[in-house]
XYZ file of N, CA and C in Angstrom:
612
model
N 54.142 152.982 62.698
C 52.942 152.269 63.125
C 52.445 151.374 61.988
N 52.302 149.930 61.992
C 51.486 149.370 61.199
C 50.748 149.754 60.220
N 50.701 149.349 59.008
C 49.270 149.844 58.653
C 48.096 148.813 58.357
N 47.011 148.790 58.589
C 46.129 147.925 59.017
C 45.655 147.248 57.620
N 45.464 146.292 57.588
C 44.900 145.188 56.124
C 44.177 144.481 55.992
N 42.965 144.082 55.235
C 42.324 143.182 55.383
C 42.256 142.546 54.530
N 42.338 141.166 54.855
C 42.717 139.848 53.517
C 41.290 139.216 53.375
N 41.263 138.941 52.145
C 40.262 138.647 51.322
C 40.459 136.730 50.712
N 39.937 136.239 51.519
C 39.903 134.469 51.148
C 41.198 133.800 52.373
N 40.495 132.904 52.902
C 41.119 132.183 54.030
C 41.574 130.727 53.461
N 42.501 130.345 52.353
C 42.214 129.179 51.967
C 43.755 128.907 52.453
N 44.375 128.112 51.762
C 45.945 127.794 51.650
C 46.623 129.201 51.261
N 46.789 129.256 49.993
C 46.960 130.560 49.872
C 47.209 131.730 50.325
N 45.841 132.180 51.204
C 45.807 132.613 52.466
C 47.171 132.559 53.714
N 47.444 131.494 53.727
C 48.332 131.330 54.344
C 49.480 131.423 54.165
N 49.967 131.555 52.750
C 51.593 131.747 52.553
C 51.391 133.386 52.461
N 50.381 133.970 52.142
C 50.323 135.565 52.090
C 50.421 136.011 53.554
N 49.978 135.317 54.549
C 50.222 135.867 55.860
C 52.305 135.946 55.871
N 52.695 134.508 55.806
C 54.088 134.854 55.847
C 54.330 136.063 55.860
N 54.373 136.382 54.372
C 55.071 137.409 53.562
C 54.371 138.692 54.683
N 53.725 138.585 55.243
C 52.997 139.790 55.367
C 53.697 140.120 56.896
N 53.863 139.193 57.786
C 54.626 139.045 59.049
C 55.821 139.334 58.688
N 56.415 138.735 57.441
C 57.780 138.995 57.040
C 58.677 140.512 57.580
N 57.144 140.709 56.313
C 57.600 142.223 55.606
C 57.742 143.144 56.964
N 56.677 143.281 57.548
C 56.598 144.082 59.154
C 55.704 145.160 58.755
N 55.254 145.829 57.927
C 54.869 147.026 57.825
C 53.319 146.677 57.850
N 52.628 145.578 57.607
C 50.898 145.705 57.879
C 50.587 145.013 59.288
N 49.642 145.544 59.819
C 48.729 144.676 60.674
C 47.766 143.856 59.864
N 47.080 142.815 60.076
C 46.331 141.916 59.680
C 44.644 142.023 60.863
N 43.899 143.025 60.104
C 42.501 143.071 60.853
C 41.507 142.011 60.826
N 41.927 141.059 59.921
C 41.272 140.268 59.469
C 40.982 139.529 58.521
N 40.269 138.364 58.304
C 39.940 137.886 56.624
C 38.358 138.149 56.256
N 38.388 138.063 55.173
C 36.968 137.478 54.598
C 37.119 136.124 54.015
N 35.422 135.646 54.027
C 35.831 134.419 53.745
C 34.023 133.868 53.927
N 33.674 133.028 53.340
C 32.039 132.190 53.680
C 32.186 132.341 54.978
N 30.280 132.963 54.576
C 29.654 133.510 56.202
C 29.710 131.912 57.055
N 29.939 130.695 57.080
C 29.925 129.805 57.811
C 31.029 129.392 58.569
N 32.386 130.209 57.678
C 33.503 129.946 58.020
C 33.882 130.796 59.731
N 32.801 131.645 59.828
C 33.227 133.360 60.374
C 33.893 132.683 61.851
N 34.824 133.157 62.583
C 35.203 133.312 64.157
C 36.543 131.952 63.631
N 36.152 131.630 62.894
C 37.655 130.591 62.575
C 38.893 131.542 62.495
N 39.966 130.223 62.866
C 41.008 131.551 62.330
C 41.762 130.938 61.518
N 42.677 131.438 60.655
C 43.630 131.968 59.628
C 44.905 131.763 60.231
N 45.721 130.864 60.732
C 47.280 131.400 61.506
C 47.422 132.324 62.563
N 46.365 132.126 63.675
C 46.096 132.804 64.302
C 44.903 134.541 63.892
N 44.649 134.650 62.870
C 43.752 135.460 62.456
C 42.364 135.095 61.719
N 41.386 135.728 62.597
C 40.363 135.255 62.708
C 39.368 135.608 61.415
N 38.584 135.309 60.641
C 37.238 135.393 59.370
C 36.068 136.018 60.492
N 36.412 137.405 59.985
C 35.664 138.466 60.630
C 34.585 138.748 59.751
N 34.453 138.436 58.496
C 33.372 139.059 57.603
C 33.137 138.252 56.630
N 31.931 138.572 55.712
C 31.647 137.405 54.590
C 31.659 138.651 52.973
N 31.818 137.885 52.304
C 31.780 138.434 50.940
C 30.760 139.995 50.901
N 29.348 140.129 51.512
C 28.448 140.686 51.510
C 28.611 142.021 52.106
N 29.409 141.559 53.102
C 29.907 142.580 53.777
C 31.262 143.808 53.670
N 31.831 143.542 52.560
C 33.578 143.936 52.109
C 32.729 145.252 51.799
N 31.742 146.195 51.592
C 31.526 147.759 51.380
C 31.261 148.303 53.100
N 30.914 147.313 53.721
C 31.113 148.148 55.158
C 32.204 147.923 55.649
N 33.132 146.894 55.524
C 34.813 146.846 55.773
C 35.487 148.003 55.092
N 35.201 148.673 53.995
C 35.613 149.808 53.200
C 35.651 150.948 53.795
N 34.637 150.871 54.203
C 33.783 152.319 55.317
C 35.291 152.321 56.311
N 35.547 151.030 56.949
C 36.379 151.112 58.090
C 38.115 151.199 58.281
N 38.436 150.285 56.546
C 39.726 150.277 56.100
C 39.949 150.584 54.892
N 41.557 151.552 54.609
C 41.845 151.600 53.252
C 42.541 150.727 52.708
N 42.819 149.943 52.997
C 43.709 148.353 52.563
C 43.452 147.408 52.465
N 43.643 146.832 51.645
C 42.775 145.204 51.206
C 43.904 144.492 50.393
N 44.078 143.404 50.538
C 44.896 142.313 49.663
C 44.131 140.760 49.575
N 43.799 140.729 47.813
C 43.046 139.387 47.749
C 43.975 138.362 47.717
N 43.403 137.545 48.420
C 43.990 136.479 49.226
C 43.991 134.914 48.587
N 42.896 135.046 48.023
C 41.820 134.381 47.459
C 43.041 133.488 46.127
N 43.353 132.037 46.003
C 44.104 131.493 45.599
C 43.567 131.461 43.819
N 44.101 130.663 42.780
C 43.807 130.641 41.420
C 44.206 129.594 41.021
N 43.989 128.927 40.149
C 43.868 127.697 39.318
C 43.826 127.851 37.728
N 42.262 127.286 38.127
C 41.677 126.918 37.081
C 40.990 128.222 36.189
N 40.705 129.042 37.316
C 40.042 130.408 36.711
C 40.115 131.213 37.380
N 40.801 132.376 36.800
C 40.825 133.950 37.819
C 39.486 134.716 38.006
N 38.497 134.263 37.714
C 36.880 134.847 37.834
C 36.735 135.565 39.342
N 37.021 134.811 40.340
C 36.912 135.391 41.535
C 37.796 136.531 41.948
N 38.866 135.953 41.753
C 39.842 137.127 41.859
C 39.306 138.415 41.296
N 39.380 138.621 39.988
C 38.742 139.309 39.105
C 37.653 140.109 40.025
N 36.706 139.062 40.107
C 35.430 139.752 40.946
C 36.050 140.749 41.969
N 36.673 140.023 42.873
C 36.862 140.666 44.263
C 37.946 142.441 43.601
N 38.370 142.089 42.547
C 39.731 143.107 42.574
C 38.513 144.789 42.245
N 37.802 144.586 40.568
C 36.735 144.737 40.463
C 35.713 145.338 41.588
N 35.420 144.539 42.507
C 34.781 145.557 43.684
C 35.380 146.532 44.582
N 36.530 146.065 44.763
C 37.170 146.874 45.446
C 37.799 148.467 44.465
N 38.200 147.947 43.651
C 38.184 149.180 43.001
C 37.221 150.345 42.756
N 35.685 149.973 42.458
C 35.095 150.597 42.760
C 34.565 151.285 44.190
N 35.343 150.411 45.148
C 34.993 150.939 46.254
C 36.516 151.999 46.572
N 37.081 152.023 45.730
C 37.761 153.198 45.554
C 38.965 153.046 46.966
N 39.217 151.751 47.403
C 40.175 151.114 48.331
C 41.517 151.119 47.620
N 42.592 150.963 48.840
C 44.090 150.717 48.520
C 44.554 148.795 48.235
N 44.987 148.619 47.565
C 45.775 147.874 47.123
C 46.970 147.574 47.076
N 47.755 147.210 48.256
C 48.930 147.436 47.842
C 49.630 146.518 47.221
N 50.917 146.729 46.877
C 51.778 145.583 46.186
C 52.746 144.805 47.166
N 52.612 143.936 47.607
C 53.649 143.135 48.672
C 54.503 142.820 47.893
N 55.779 142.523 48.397
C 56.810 142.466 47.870
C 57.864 141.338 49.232
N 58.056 139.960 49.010
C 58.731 139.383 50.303
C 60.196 139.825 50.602
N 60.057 140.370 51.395
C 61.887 140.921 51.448
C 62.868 139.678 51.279
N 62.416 138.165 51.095
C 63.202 137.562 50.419
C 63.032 137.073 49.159
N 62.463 137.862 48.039
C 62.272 138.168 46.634
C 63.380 139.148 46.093
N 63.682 138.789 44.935
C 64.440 139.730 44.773
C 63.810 140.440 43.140
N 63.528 141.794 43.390
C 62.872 142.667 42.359
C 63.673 143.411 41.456
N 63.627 143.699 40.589
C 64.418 144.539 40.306
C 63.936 145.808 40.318
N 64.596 146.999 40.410
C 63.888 148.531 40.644
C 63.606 148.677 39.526
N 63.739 147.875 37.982
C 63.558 148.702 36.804
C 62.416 147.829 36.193
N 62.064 147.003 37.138
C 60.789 146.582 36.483
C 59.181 147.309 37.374
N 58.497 146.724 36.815
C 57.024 147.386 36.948
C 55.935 146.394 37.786
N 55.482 146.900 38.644
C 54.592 145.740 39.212
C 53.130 146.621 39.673
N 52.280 146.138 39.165
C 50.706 146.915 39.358
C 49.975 146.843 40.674
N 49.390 147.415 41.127
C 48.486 147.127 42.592
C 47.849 145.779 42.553
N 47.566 145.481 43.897
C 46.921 144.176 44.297
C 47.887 143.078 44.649
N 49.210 142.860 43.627
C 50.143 141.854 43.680
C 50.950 141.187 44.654
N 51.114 140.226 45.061
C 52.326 140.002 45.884
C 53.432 139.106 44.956
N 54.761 139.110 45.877
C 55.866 138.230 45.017
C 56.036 137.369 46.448
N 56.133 136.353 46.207
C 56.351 135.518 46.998
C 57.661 135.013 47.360
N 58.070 134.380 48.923
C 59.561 134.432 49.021
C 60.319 133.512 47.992
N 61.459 134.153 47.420
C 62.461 133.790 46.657
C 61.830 133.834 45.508
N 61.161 134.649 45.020
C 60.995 134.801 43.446
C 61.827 135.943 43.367
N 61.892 135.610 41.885
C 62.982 136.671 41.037
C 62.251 137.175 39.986
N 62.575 139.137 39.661
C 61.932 139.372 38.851
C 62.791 140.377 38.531
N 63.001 140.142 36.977
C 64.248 140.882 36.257
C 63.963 142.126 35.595
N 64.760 142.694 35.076
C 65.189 144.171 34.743
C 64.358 143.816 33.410
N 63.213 144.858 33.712
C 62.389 145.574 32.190
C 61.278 144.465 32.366
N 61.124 144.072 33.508
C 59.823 142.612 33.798
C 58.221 143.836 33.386
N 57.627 143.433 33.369
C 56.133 144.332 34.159
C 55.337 142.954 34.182
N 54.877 143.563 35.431
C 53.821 142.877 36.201
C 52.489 143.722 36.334
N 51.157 142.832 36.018
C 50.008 143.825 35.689
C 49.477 143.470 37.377
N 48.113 144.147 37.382
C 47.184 144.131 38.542
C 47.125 142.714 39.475
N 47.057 142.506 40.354
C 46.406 141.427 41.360
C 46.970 140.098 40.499
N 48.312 139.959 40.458
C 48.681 138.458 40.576
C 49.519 137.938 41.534
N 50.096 137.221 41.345
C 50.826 135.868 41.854
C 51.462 135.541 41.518
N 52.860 135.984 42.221
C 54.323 135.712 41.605
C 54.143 134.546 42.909
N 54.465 133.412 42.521
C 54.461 132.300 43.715
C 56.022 131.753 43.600
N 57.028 131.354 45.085
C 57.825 131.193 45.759
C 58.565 130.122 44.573
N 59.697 131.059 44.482
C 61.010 130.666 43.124
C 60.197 130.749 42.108
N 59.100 131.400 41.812
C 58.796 131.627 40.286
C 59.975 132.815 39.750
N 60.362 132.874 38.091
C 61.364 133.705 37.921
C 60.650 134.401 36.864
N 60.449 135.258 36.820
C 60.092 136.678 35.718
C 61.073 136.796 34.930
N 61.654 136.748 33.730
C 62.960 137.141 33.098
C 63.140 138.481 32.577
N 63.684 139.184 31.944
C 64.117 140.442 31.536
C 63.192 140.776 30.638
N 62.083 141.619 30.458
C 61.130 142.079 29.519
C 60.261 141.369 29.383
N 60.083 140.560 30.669
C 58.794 139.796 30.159
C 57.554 140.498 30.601
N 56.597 140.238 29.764
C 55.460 140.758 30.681
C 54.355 140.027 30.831
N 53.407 140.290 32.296
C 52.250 139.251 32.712
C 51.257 140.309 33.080
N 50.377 139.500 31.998
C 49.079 140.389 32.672
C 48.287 140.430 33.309
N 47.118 141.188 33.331
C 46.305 141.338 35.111
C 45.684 139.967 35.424
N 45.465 139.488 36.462
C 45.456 138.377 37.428
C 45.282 137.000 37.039
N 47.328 136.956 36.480
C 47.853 136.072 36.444
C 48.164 135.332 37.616
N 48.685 134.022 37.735
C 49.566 133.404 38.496
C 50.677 132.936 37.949
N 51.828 132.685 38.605
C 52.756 132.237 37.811
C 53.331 131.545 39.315
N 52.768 130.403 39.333
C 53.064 129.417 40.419
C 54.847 128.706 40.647
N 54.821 128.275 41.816
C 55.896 127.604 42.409
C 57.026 127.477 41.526
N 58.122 127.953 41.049
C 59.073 127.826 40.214
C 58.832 127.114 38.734
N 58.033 128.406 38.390
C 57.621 128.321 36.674
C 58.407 129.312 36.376
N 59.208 128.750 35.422
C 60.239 130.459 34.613
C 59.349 130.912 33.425
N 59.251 132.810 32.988
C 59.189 133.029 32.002
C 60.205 133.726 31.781
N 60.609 132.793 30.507
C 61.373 133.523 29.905
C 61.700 135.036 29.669
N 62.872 135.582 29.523
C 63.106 136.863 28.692
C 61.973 137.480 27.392
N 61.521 138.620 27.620
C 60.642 139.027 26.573
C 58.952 138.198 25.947
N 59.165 136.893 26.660
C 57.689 136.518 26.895
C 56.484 137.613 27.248
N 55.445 136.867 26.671
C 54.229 137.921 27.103
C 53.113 136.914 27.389
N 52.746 137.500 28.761
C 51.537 136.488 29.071
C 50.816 136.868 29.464
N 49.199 136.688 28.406
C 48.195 137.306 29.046
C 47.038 137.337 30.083
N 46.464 138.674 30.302
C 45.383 138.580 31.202
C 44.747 137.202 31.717
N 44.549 136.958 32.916
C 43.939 135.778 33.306
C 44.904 134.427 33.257
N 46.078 134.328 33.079
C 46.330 132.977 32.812
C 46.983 132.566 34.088
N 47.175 131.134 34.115
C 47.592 130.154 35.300
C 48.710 129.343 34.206
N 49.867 129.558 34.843
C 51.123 128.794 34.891
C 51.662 127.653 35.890
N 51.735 126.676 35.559
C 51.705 126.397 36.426
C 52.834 125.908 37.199
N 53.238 125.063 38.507
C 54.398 124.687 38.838
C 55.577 123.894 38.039
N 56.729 124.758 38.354
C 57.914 123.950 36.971
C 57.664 124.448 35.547
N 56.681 125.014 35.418
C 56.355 125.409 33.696
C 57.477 126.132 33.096
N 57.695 125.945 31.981
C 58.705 126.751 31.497
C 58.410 127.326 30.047
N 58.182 128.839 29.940
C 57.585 129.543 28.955
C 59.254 130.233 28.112
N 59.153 129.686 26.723
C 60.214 129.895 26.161
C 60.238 131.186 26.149
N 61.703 132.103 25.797
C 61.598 133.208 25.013
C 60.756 134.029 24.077
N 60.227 134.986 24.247
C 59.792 135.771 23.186
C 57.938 134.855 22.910
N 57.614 134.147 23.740
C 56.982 133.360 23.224
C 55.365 134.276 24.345
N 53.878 134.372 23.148
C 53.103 134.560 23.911
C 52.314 133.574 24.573
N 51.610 133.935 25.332
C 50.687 132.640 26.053
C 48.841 133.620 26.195
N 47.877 132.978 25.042
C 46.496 133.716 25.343
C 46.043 134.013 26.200
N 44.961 134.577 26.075
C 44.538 135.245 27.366
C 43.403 133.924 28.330
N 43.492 134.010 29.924
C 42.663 132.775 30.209
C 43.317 131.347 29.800
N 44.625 131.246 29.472
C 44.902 130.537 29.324
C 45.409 129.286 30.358
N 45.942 128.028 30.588
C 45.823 127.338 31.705
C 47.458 126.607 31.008
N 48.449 126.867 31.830
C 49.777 125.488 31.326
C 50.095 125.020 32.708
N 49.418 123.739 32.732
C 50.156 122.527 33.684
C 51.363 123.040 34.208
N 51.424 121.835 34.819
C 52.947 121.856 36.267
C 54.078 121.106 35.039
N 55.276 121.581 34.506
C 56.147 121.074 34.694
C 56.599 120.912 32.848
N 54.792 121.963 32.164
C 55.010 121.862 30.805
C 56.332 122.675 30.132
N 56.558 122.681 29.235
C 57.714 123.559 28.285
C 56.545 123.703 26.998
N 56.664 125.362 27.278
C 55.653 125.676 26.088
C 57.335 126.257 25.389
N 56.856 125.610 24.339
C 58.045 126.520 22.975
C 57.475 126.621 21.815
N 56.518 127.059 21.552
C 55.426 127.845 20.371
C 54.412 128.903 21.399
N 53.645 129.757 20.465
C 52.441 130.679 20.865
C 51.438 129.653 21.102
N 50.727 130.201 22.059
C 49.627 129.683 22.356
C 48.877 130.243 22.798
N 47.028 129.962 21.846
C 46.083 130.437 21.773
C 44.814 131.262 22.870
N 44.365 131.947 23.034
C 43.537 132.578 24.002
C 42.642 131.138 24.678
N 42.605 130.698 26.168
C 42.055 129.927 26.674
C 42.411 128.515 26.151
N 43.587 128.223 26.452
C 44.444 126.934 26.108
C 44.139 126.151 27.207
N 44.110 125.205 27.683
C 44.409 124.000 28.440
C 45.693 123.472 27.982
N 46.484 123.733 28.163
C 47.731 122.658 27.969
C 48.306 122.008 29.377
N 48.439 120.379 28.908
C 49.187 119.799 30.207
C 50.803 118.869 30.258
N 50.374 119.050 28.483
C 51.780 118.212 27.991
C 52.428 118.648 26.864
């Protein structure tokens, strides 16, 4: 039987997480949250049943939640939403697109999804509530921390470390062994090959 889910932010985003989620077969979709103005709209056929205010009486009703809710410029929201829900002492699960390919010996934290055709290699870890986004590649020991993105076919390298909060962005390519600060931001299409500092902007 299904198990029932409720997604958190109706944006774009939103919408490639439904894929994966139809993909996979194993959740029902009860609904989104999303601005109380948005409410009775739908989502890909699924309708914005609730507003931000309301996610502790959705708790009452479901143990499953996946934030939905897209990232950029700043994981603050995310953050927020992951943050409440935890205290509301809810499930999180980790999606995984059955056309991703994981490896069993890496590590991936609650909240997360991998998006179709990402790759994530042997001795990877993946922290809380990010965003492995479609052909992004994880390399062998790399690690990303809690609610990262690592957008549209950005590679990190082998043994890279990237911290809490950061946005990678499409095409990026994070050398070997190399860290990236925390909150940090790298453009579409950069090649970082040095460390770089807590809350970087880099675009070139």
């Amino acid at each position: 039987m299904p198990v029932p889910l409720v997604l958190i932010g109706g944006g774009g985003h939103c919408m490639a997480c439904i894929d994966v989620i139809e993909t996979l077969g194993i959740y029902s979709i009860k609904g989104i949250v999303d601005k109380k103005e948005k409410a009775g709209r739908p989502v890909l056929g699924y309708k914005i049943i609730s507003h931000d205010n309301e996610i502790p009486q959705l708790a009452q009703k479901f143990d499953n939640f996946l934030i939905t809710l897209g990232q950029i410029k700043t994981p603050e929201k995310r953050v927020k939403f992951f943050l409440m829900l935890e205290k509301l002492k809810v499930s999180m699960p980790v999606l995984i697109s059955p056309h991703a390919w994981v490896s069993r010996n890496s590590r991936i934290k609650k909240g997360t999804i991998i998006m179709h055709h990402a790759l994530v290699n042997a001795g990877a870890a993946i922290g809380n509530n990010c965003i492995i986004n479609s052909k992004a590649l994880v390399e062998h020991g790399a690690v990303i921390g809690d609610h990262c993105h690592i957008s549209t076919g950005a590679i990190v390298n082998g043994g890279a470390d990237v911290k809490e909060g950061c946005f990678i962005g499409s095409g990026a390519i994070i050398r070997q062994g190399i860290s990236i600060g925390e909150k940090s931001v790298i453009g579409a299409g950069v090649r970082v090959m040095k460390n770089v500092e807590a809350e970087t902007l880099l675009t070139q």
